[in-house]
Amino acid sequence: FLQDWISTGIHEMNEMMTQLRRGFRSEVFAHNAFMYEKERMYIDVSSTRSAWSEVDEFLQSTSCGVCLVNAQSGAGKSSFLAKLASTYQQKEGQAVYTRFCGTTPLTSTSKDVLISLIEELKESEVDEEAEESEVDEELKNGTLKEVRDSLFRTLSTKNDKSIIIVIDALDKLKDGSIPFWLVPSFETVFPAGVHVVASFIPDVTNTEHVEKYFSSHTQQRESMDTASAKLLQVTLPVLDTLQDKEMIIRHHLLRSDFPRKADEIELPAIATPLHLTLAALHAVFPIHLNGETQAGESVMNLVLLFFQKLEVYHGEVLVRKAFQYLNIAKEGLAAIEWEDLLSLDEQVKSRVFEGELKDHATPPRLP
């Protein structure tokens, strides 16, 4: 048994390494990793249960269509969609494809997102590297409408399984203000067995084109007395119940050394999950500034206050340089990479180590 178990493990690892060597595969892993991270941040509160039930029923009771999830910034759209995607990935017969816009270099524009989805969908059809490269070039040279049409042609051939495409934060795309590409052209029927779930901030993204598509096709299908693709529009509400707000605060303080701090936090009348997360963070931060008030503060003010505390606690030079390096890293930085860069920065070293540099034969590392 042990030998078979080890052999299976080696085979699976070899398969994973083979997949990692393919460019679009690393994109898939990046979004899945982000999904798992965001899923852990999802908190089941009464305020969002109605929205969850609506989306869940829509995915199970309709043959195909688009679900638009809108909410203000910080309302928990990403964690909501991450939990949804993870839940349906575990269901038999479901193929779930996730894209969290703005988290990787290939999710900065609409065209990049669609191309990466097509590559993932065509994974089983492309075996040779030459063919894969040719497909990539053809897609990259096409217009956004052509790439959109290619995606829906590919989806129309996948009738053997149910497909859910989850696209989070359309508003983070450079050209995400009018996502007409969520649906095929008006002359094309939405592919059966396919659901697209997308989230956005309503003040930034206009979905009128998507609404017109479904209005047009619904009238056409009704005249033919056949089932039609459906459109569901859901709004994630702000948190207004005391129980929900306390639950989120306690969730974030659970791993801290001061869980009782929750009793000291003055909760705002109406809040988003991000607002409450920041309030919990400030409650357990090692230092407090003079005149600091959190009750009623906006999310932006709480974020600015957090950076002010970081500068006081770690020093202005270290904090400024740390976030400069993080900002220019297209794919982020591992903790050890971050430490390497900061340890080699002359300004950081002179500030952190001050007069101790002359005693080091080799460049010192940050503690």
Short mmCIF file of N, CA, C and O in Angstrom, two decimals, residues 27 47 58 79 98 114 139 145 167 181 201 206 223 234 248 258-259 272 275 294 312 344 350 359 364:
data_model
loop_
_atom_site.label_atom_id
_atom_site.label_comp_id
_atom_site.label_asym_id
_atom_site.label_seq_id
_atom_site.Cartn_x
_atom_site.Cartn_y
_atom_site.Cartn_z
N GLU A 27 -1.15 30.64 -14.46
CA GLU A 27 -2.24 31.60 -14.28
C GLU A 27 -3.40 30.95 -13.53
O GLU A 27 -3.97 31.54 -12.61
N SER A 47 -26.85 38.89 6.64
CA SER A 47 -27.00 39.94 5.62
C SER A 47 -26.75 39.43 4.22
O SER A 47 -27.30 39.94 3.25
N PHE A 58 -30.09 30.14 -8.78
CA PHE A 58 -29.92 30.49 -10.19
C PHE A 58 -29.02 29.48 -10.90
O PHE A 58 -29.32 29.00 -12.00
N SER A 79 -14.61 37.69 -1.58
CA SER A 79 -14.76 36.52 -0.71
C SER A 79 -16.06 35.78 -1.01
O SER A 79 -16.12 34.54 -0.94
N THR A 98 -11.95 30.34 -12.70
CA THR A 98 -11.94 31.58 -11.90
C THR A 98 -10.94 32.59 -12.45
O THR A 98 -9.84 32.23 -12.87
N LEU A 114 -10.01 37.12 -21.30
CA LEU A 114 -10.67 36.22 -22.23
C LEU A 114 -9.68 35.24 -22.87
O LEU A 114 -9.98 34.06 -23.03
N LEU A 139 -4.97 34.82 -31.25
CA LEU A 139 -5.85 35.50 -30.31
C LEU A 139 -5.33 36.88 -29.95
O LEU A 139 -6.09 37.85 -29.89
N LYS A 145 -13.70 42.04 -29.64
CA LYS A 145 -14.92 41.37 -30.10
C LYS A 145 -14.60 40.00 -30.71
O LYS A 145 -15.33 39.03 -30.49
N ILE A 167 -15.81 35.64 -12.64
CA ILE A 167 -14.92 36.77 -12.92
C ILE A 167 -15.19 37.84 -11.87
O ILE A 167 -16.26 38.45 -11.84
N TRP A 181 -18.45 41.93 -23.33
CA TRP A 181 -17.95 40.59 -23.66
C TRP A 181 -18.44 39.51 -22.70
O TRP A 181 -18.11 38.33 -22.87
N ILE A 201 -18.31 47.10 -9.12
CA ILE A 201 -18.83 48.25 -8.39
C ILE A 201 -19.75 49.01 -9.34
O ILE A 201 -19.33 49.42 -10.42
N ASN A 206 -20.70 49.69 -16.17
CA ASN A 206 -22.03 49.79 -16.76
C ASN A 206 -22.37 48.47 -17.46
O ASN A 206 -21.69 48.06 -18.40
N SER A 223 -41.32 33.86 -27.91
CA SER A 223 -42.14 33.75 -29.12
C SER A 223 -42.04 32.36 -29.73
O SER A 223 -42.94 31.89 -30.41
N VAL A 234 -27.80 40.71 -8.57
CA VAL A 234 -27.81 40.60 -7.12
C VAL A 234 -26.95 41.73 -6.53
O VAL A 234 -25.88 42.03 -7.04
N ILE A 248 -18.32 39.38 12.51
CA ILE A 248 -17.16 39.65 11.66
C ILE A 248 -15.98 40.14 12.51
O ILE A 248 -14.83 39.71 12.32
N PHE A 258 -5.74 39.12 21.72
CA PHE A 258 -6.68 39.96 22.48
C PHE A 258 -8.10 39.82 21.93
O PHE A 258 -8.69 40.80 21.46
N PRO A 259 -8.69 38.61 21.98
CA PRO A 259 -10.05 38.45 21.43
C PRO A 259 -11.09 39.28 22.16
O PRO A 259 -12.12 39.64 21.58
N THR A 272 -19.29 47.96 6.01
CA THR A 272 -18.96 46.87 5.10
C THR A 272 -17.99 45.94 5.81
O THR A 272 -17.36 46.31 6.81
N HIS A 275 -14.64 47.55 6.28
CA HIS A 275 -14.67 48.54 7.36
C HIS A 275 -14.45 47.87 8.71
O HIS A 275 -13.64 48.32 9.54
N GLN A 294 -11.82 55.88 15.97
CA GLN A 294 -12.17 54.95 14.90
C GLN A 294 -13.65 54.94 14.60
O GLN A 294 -14.07 54.66 13.49
N VAL A 312 5.13 54.88 12.35
CA VAL A 312 5.56 55.13 13.72
C VAL A 312 6.21 53.89 14.31
O VAL A 312 7.23 53.96 15.01
N LEU A 344 19.29 45.05 0.97
CA LEU A 344 20.29 45.59 0.05
C LEU A 344 20.08 47.07 -0.24
O LEU A 344 20.88 47.67 -0.95
N SER A 350 20.96 52.11 6.36
CA SER A 350 21.49 53.20 7.17
C SER A 350 20.51 53.63 8.24
O SER A 350 20.89 54.06 9.33
N ASP A 359 30.60 47.40 11.21
CA ASP A 359 31.00 46.16 11.86
C ASP A 359 30.63 44.93 11.05
O ASP A 359 30.94 43.81 11.45
N PRO A 364 24.29 43.22 6.03
CA PRO A 364 23.39 42.67 7.08
C PRO A 364 21.98 42.46 6.54
O PRO A 364 21.55 43.11 5.61
#
